[in-house]
mmCIF file of C-alpha atoms and ligand atoms in Angstrom:
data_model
loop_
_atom_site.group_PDB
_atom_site.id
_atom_site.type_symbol
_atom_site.label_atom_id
_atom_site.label_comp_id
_atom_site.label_asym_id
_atom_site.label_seq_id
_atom_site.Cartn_x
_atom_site.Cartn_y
_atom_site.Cartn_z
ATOM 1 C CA UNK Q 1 -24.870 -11.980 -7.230
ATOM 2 C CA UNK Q 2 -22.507 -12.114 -10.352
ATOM 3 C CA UNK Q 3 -19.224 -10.191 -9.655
ATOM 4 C CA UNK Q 4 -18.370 -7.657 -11.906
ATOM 5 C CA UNK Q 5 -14.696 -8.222 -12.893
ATOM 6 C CA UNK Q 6 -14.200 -4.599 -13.503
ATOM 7 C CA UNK Q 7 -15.801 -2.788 -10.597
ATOM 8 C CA UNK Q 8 -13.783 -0.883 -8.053
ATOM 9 C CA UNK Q 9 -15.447 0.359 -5.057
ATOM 10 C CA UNK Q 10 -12.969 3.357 -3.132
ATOM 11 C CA UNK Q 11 -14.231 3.706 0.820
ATOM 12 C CA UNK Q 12 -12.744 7.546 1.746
ATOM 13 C CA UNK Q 13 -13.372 10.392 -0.828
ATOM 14 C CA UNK Q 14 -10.492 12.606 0.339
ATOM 15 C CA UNK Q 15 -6.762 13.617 -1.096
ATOM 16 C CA UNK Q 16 -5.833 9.624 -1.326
ATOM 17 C CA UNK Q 17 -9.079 8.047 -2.913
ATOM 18 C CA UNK Q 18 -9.659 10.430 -5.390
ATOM 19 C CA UNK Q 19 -6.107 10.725 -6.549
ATOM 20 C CA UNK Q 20 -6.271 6.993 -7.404
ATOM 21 C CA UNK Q 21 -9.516 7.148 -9.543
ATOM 22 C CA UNK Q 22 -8.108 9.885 -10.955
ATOM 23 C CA UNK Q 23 -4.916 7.872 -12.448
ATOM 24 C CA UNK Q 24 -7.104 4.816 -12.411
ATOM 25 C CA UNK Q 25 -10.134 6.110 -14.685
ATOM 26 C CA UNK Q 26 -7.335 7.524 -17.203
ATOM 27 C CA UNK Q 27 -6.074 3.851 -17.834
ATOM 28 C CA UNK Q 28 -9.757 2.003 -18.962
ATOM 29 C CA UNK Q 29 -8.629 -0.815 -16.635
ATOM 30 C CA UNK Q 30 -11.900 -0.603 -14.486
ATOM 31 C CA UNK Q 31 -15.943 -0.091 -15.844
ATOM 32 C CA UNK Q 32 -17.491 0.970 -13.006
ATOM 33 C CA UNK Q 33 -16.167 2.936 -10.499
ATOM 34 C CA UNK Q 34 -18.221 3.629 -6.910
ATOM 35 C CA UNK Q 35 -17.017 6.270 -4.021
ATOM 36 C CA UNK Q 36 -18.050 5.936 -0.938
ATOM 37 C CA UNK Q 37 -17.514 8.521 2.390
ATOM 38 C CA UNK Q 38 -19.216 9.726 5.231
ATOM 39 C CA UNK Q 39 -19.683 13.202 3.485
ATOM 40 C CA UNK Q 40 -22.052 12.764 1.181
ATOM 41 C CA UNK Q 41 -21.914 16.112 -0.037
ATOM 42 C CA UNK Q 42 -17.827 15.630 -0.533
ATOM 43 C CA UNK Q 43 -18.832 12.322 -2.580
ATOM 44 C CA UNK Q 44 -21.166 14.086 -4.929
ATOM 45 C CA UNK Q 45 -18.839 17.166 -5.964
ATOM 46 C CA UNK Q 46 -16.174 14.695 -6.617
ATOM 47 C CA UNK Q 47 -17.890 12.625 -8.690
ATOM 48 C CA UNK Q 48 -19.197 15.442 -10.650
ATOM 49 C CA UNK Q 49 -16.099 16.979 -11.008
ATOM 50 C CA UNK Q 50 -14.465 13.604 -12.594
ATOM 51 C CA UNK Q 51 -17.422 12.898 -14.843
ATOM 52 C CA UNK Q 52 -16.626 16.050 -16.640
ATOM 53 C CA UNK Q 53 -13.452 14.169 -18.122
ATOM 54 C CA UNK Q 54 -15.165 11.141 -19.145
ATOM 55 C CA UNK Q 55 -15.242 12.485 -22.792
ATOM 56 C CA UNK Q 56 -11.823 12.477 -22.829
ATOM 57 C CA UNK Q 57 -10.958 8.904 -21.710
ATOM 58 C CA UNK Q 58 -11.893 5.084 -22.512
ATOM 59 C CA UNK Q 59 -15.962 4.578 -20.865
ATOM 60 C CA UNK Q 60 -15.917 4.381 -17.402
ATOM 61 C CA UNK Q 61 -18.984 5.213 -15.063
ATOM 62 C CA UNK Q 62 -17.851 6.824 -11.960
ATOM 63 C CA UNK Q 63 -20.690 7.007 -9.231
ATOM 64 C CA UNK Q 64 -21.602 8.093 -5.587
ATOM 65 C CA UNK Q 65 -22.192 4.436 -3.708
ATOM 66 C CA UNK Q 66 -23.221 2.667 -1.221
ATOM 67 C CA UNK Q 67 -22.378 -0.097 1.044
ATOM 68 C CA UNK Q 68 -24.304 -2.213 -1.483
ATOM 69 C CA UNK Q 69 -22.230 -2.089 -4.147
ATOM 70 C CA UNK Q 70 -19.663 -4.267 -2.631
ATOM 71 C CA UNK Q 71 -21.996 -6.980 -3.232
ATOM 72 C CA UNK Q 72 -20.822 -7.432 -6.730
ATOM 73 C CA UNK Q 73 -17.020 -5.764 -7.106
ATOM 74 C CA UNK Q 74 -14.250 -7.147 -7.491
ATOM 75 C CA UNK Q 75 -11.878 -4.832 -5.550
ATOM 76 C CA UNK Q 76 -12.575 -2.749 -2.748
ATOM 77 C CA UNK Q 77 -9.732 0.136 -1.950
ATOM 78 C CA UNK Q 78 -10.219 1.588 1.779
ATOM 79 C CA UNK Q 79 -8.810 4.720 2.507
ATOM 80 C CA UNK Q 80 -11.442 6.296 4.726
ATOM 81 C CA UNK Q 81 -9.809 7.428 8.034
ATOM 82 C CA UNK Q 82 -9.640 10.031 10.493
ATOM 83 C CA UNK Q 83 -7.150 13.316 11.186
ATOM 84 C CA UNK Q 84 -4.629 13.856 13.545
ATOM 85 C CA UNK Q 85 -6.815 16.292 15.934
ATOM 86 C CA UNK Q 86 -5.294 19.238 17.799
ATOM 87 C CA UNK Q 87 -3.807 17.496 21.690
ATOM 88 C CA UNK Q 88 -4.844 13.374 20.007
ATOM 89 C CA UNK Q 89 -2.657 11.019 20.666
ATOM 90 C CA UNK Q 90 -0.880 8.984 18.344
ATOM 91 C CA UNK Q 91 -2.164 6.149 20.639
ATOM 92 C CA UNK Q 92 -5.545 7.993 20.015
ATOM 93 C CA UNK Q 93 -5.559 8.547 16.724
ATOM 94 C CA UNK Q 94 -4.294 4.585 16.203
ATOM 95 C CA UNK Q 95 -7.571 3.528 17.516
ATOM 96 C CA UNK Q 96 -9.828 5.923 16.463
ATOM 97 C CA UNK Q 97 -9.383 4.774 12.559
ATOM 98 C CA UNK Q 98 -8.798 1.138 14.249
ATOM 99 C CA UNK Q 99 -12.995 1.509 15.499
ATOM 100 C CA UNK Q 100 -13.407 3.219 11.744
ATOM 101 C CA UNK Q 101 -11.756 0.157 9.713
ATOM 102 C CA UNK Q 102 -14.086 -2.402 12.323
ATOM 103 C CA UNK Q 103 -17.116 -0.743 11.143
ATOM 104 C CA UNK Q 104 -16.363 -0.154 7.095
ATOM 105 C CA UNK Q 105 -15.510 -3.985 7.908
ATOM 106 C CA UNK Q 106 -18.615 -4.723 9.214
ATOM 107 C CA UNK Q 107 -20.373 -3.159 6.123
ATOM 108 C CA UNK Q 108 -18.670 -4.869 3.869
ATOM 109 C CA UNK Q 109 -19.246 -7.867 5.504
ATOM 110 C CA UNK Q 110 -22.798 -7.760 5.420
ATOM 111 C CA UNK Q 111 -22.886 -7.504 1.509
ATOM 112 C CA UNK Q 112 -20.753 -11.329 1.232
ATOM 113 C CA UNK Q 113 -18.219 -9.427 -1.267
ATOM 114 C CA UNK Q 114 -16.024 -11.623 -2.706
ATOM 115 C CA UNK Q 115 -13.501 -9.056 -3.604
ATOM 116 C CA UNK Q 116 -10.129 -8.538 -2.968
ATOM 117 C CA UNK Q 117 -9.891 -5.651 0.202
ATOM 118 C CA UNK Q 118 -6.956 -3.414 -0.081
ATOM 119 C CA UNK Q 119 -6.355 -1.071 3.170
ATOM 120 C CA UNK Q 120 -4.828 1.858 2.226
ATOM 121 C CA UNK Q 121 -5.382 4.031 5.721
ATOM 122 C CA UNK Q 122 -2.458 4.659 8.479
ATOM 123 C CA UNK Q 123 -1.464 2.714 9.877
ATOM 124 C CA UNK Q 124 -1.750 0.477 7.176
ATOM 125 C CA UNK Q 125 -0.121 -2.720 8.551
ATOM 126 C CA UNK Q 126 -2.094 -2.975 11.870
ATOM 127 C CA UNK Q 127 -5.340 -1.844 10.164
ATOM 128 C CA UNK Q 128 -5.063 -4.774 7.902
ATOM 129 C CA UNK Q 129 -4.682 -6.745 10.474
ATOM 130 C CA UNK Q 130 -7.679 -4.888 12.351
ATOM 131 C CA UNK Q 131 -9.797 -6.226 8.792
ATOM 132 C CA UNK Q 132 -8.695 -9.232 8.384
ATOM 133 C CA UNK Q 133 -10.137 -10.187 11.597
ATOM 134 C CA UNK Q 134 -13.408 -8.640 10.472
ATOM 135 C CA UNK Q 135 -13.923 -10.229 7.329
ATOM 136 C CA UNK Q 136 -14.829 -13.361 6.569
ATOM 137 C CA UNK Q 137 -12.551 -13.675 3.532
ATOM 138 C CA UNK Q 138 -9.067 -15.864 3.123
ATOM 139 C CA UNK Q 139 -5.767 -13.813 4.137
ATOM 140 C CA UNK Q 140 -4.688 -13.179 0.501
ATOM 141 C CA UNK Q 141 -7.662 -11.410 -0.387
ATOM 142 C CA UNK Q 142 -7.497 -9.003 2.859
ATOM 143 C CA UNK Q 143 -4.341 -7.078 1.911
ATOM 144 C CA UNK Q 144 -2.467 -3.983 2.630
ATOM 145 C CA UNK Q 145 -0.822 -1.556 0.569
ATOM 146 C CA UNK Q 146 2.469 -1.903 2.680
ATOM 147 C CA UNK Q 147 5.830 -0.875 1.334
ATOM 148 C CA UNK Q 148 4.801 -0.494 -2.210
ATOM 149 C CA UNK Q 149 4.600 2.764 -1.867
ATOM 150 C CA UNK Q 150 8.208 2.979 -0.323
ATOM 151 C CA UNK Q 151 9.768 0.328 -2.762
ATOM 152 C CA UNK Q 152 9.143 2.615 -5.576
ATOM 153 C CA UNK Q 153 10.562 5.808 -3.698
ATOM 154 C CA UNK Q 154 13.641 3.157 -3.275
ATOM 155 C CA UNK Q 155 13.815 2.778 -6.818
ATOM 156 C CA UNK Q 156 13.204 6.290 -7.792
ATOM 157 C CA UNK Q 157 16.233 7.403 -5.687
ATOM 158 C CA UNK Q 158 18.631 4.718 -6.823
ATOM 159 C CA UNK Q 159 17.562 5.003 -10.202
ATOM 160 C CA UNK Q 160 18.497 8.882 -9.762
ATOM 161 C CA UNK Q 161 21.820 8.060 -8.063
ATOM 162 C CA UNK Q 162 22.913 5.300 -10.728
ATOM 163 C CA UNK Q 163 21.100 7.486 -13.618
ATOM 164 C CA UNK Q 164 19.449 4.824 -14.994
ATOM 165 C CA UNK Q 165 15.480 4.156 -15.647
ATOM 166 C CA UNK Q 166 13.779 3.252 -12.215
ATOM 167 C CA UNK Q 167 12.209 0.356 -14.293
ATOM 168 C CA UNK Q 168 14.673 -1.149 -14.666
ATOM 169 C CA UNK Q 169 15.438 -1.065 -10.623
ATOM 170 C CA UNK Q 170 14.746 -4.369 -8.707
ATOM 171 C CA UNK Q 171 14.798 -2.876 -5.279
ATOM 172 C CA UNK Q 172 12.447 -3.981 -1.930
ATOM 173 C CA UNK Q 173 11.543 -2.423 1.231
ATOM 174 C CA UNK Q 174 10.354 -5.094 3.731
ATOM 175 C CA UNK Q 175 8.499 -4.592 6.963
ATOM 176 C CA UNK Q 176 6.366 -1.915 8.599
ATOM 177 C CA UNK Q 177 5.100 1.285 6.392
ATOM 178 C CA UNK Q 178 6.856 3.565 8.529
ATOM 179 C CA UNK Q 179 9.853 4.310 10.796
ATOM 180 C CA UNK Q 180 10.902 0.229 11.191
ATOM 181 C CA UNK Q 181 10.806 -0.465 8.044
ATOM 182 C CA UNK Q 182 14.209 -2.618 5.986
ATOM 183 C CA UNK Q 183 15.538 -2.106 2.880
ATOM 184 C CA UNK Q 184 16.654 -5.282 1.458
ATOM 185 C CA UNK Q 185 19.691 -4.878 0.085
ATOM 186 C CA UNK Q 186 20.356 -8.624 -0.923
ATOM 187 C CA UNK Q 187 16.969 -8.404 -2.964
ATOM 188 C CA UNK Q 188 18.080 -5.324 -5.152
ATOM 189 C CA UNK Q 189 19.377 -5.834 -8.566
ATOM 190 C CA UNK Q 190 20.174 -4.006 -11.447
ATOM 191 C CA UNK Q 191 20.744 -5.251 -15.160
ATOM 192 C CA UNK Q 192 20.526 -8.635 -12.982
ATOM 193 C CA UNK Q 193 23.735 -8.040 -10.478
ATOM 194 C CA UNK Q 194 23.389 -7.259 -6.650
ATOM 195 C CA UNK Q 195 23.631 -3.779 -5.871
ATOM 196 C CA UNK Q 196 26.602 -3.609 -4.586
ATOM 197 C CA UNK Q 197 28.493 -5.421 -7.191
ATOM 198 C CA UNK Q 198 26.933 -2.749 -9.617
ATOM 199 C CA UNK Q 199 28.125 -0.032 -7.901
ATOM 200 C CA UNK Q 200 31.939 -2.076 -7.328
ATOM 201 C CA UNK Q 201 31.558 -2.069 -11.300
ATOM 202 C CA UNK Q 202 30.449 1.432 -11.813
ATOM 203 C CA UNK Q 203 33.349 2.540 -9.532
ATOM 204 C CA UNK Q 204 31.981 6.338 -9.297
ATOM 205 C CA UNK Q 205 30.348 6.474 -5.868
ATOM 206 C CA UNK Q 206 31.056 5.867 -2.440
ATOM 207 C CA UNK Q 207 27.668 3.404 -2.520
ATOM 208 C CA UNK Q 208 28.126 2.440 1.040
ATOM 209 C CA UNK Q 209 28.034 6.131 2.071
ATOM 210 C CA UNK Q 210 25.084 6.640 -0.651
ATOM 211 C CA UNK Q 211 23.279 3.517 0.069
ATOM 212 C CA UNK Q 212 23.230 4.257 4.036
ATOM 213 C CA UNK Q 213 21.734 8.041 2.714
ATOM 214 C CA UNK Q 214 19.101 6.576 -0.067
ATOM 215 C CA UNK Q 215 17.512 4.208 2.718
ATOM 216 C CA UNK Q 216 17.314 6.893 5.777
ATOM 217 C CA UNK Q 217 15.514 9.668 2.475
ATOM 218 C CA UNK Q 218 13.406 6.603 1.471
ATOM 219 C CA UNK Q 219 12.202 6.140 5.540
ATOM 220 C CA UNK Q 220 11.814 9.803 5.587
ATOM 221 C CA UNK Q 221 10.096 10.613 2.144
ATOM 222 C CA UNK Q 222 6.772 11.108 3.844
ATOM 223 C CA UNK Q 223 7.762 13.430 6.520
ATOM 224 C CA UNK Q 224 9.179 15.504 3.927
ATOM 225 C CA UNK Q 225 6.341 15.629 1.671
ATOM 226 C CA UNK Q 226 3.828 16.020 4.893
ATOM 227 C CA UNK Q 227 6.168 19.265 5.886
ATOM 228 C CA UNK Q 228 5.898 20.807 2.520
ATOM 229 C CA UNK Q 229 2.540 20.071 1.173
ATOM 230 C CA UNK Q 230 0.532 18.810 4.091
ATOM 231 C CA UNK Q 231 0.187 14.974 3.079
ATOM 232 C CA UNK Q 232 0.846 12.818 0.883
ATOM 233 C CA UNK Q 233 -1.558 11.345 -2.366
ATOM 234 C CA UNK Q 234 -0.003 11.527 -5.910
ATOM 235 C CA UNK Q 235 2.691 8.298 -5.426
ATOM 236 C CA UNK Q 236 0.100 6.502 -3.210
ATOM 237 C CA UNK Q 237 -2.432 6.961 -5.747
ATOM 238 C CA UNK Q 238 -0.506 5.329 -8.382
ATOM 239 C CA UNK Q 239 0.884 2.376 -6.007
ATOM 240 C CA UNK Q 240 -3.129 1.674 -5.587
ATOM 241 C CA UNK Q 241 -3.242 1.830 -9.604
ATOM 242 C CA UNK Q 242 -0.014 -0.996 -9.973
ATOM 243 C CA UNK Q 243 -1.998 -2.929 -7.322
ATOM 244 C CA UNK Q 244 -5.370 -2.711 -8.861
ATOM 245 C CA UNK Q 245 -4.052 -3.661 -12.742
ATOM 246 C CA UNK Q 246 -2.351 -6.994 -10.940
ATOM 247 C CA UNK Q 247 -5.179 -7.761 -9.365
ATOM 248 C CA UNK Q 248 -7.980 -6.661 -12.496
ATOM 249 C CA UNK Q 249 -5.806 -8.602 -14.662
ATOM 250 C CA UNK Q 250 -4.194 -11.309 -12.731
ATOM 251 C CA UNK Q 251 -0.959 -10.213 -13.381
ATOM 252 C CA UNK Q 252 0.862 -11.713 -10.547
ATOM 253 C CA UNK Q 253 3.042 -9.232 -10.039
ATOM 254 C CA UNK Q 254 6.048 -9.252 -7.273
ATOM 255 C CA UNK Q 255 4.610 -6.659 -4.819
ATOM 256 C CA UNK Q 256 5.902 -5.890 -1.430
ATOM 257 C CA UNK Q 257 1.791 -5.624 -0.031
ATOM 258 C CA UNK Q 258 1.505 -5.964 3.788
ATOM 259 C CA UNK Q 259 -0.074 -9.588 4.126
ATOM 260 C CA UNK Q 260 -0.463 -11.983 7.293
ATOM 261 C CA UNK Q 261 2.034 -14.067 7.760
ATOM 262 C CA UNK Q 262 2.301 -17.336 9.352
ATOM 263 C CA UNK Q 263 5.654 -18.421 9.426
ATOM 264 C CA UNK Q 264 7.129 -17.211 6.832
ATOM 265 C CA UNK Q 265 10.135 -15.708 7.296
ATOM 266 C CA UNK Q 266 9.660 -17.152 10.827
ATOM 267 C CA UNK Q 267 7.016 -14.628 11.721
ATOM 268 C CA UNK Q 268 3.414 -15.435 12.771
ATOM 269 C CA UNK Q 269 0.211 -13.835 13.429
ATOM 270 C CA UNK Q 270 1.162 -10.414 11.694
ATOM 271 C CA UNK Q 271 0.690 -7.828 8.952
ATOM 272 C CA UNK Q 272 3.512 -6.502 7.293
ATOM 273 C CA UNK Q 273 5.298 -6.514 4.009
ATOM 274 C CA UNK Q 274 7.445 -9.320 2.120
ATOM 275 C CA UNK Q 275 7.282 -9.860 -1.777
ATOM 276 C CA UNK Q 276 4.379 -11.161 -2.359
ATOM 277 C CA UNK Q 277 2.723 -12.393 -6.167
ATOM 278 C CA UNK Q 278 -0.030 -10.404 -6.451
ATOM 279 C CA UNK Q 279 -3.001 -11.981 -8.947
ATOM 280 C CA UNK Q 280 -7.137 -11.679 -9.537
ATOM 281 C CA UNK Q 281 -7.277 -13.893 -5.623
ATOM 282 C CA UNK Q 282 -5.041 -10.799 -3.719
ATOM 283 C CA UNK Q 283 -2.354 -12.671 -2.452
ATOM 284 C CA UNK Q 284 -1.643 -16.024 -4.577
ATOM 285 C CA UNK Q 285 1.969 -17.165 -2.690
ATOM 286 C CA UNK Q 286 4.209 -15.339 -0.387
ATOM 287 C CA UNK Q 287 7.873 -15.354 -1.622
ATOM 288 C CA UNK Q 288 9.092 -16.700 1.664
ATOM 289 C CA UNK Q 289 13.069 -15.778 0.566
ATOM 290 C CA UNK Q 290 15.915 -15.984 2.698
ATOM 291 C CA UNK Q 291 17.446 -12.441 3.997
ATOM 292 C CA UNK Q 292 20.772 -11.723 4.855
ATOM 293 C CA UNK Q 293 21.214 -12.194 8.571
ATOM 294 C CA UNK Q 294 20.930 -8.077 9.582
ATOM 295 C CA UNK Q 295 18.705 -8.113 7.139
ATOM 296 C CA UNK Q 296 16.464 -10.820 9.413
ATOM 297 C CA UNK Q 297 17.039 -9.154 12.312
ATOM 298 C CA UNK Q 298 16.273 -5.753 11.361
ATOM 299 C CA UNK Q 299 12.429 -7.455 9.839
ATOM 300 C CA UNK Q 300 11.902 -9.488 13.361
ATOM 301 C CA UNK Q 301 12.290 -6.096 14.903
ATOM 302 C CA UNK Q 302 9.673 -4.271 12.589
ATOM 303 C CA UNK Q 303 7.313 -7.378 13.415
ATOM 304 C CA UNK Q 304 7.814 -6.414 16.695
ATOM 305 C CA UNK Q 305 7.281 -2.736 16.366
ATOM 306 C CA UNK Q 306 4.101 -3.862 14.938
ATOM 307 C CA UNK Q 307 2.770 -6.390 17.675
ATOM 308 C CA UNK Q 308 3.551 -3.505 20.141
ATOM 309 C CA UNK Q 309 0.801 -1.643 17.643
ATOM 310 C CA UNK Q 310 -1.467 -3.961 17.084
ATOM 311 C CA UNK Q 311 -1.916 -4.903 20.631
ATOM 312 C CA UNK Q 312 -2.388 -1.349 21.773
ATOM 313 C CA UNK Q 313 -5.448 -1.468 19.310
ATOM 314 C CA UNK Q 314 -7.297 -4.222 21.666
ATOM 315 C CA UNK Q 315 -9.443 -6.205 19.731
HETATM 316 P P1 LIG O 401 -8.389 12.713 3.957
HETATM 317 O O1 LIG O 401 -8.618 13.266 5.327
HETATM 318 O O2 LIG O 401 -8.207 13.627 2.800
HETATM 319 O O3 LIG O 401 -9.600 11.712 3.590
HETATM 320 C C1 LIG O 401 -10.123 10.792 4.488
HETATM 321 C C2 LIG O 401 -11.587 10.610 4.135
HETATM 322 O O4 LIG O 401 -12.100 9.551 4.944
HETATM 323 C C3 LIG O 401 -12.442 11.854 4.409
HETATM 324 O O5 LIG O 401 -13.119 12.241 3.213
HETATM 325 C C4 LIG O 401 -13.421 11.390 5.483
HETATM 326 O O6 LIG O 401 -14.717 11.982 5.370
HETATM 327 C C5 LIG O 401 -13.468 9.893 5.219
HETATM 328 N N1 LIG O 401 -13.960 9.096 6.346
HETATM 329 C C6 LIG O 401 -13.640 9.198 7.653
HETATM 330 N N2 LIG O 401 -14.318 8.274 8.365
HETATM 331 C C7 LIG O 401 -15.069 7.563 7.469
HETATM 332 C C8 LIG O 401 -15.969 6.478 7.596
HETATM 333 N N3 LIG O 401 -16.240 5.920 8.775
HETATM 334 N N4 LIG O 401 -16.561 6.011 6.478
HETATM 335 C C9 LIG O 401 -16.301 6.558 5.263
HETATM 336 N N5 LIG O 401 -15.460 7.609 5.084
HETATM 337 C C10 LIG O 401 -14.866 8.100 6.180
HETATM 338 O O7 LIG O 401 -7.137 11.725 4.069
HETATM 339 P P2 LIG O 401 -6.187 11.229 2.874
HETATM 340 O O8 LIG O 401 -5.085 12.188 2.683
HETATM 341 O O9 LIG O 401 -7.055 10.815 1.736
HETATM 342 O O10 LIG O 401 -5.539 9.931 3.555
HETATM 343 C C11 LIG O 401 -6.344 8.798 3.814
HETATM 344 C C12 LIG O 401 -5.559 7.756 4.591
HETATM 345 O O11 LIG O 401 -4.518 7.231 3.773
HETATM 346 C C13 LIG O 401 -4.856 8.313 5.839
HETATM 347 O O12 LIG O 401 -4.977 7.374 6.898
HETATM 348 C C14 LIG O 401 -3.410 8.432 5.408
HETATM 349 O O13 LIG O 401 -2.516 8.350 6.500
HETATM 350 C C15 LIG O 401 -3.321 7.208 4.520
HETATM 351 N N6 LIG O 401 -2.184 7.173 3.610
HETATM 352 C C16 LIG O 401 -1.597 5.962 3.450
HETATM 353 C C17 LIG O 401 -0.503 5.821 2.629
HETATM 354 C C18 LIG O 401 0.138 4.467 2.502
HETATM 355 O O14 LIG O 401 1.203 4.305 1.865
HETATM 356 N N7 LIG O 401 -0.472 3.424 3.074
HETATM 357 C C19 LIG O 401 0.010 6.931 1.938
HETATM 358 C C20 LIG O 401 -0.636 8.160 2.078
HETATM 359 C C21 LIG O 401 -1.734 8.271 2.932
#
């Protein structure tokens, strides 16, 4: 079947999925949009609902799908999964969405998709990991959305401390998407000096005080939000959208996606996030850079963290 280069298929029709087609139908970077969930009824209101705005933005169809229409997209964003329940586990929970990402895998298997698979559910890292080994489909197409997410709160919150634009931030967080995760101090740059000669420069801040601060708010950015509001959708949603335009038009964009590595940055056999150049294949080349010694240390422990995970999960 011919691939349509435009078509986006979302798996998971709650807070996260719709929030991305929401920013993502706005920016005419997709044709065809399909949503897919286990409640059907869920699926159809939202689609209604978004149609409304179609006269307002460039043509778009957004649709209820099926399994089927993997057949022919080019990117397919899962972020189907299941709640925390009242006495579950973490443990539980863990493999609960692990037996949910097996069988969405499964499905999409059975269509022959060539498109790029982006995991999106928690925990993101080991559940790419869980699809990878589903699918039959090369490592850089079966990707995560890892630290992006957390990279741009790291640039949001230095670009508030320096008061500059966060675009023009260069800042990385390697590792798991959660508590292990690094920031990578030696990779952040601004007006194209290291961090930390910036801040020598700027002279207004006691940066190693600030920096220690900005990296423990980035790690707990989520818990905050989760306290407040209940969870978490709006910043996801539009680290999906930066995602989906380098993939939809082969940007190859430096993203910190969670991706499998095999021995670079001396790690093998496991998901997590590095820089990565994103493109219209998923993963074209992992920027296998060298990190400051803690720096290493700090990402072999996150690996870790993660193996612990992963082999709880049992496959
Ligand atoms: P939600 O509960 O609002 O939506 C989940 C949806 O998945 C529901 O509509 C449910 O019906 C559907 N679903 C469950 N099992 C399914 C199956 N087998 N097939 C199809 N659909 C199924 O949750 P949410 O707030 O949208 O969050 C979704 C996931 O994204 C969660 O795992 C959350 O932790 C994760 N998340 C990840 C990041 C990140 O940075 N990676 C950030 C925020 C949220």
């Amino acid at each position: 079947m011919k691939r349509n280069e435009r078509k986006v298929v979302v798996v998971g029709a709650g807070s996260v999925g719709t929030s991305y087609i929401y920013a993502l139908l706005q920016t005419g970077l997709a044709s065809e949009i399909a949503l897919i969930d286990l409640d059907q009824q869920r699926v159809e209101g939202e689609v209604m609902d978004l149609s409304h705005g179609l006269p307002f933005i460039p043509p778009v169809s957004v649709k209820a799908g099926q399994y089927a229409d993997c057949a022919d997209a080019r990117l397919i964003v899962v972020t189907a999964g299941a709640k925390q329940t009242p006495g579950q586990s973490r443990t539980e929970l863990i493999q609960r969405n692990a037996d949910i990402i097996k069988s969405i895998s499964g499905q999409i298997q059975d269509q022959n998709s060539t498109a790029v698979v982006l995991m999106v559910t928690n925990p993101v890292d080991t559940l790419t990991q869980v699809a990878l080994r589903s699918l039959a489909l090369p490592r850089g197409k079966v990707i995560g959305s890892g630290t992006v997410l957390d990279s741009a709160r790291f640039k949001y919150l230095l670009s508030q401390h320096c008061g500059i634009d966060a675009r023009n931030v260069h800042a990385y967080i390697l590792g798991e998407h959660g508590d292990s995760e690094v920031p990578a101090w030696s990779m952040t740059h601004i007006a194209g000096i290291p961090i930390r000669e910036y801040c020598e420069l700027c002279n207004v801040c006691d940066y190693q005080k600030h920096h220690k601060e900005i990296a423990e708010q980035v790690r707990d950015s989520a818990y905050h939000i989760i306290d407040y509001k209940g969870s978490t959708y709006y910043g996801i949603g539009l680290s999906l959208l930066r995602i989906t335009g380098a993939i939809l038009r082969n940007e190859r964009s430096v993203l910190t996606v969670s991706t499998y590595l095999q021995g670079e940055y001396g790690l093998n056999d496991i998901c997590l996030s590095v820089p990565c150049i994103v493109g219209e294949e998923g993963v074209e080349r992992i920027v296998d850079a060298r990190l400051e010694a803690e720096e290493q240390k700090q990402l072999e422990h996150s690996a870790q963290t993660l193996r612990h995970i992963f082999d709880q999960v049992g496959l």
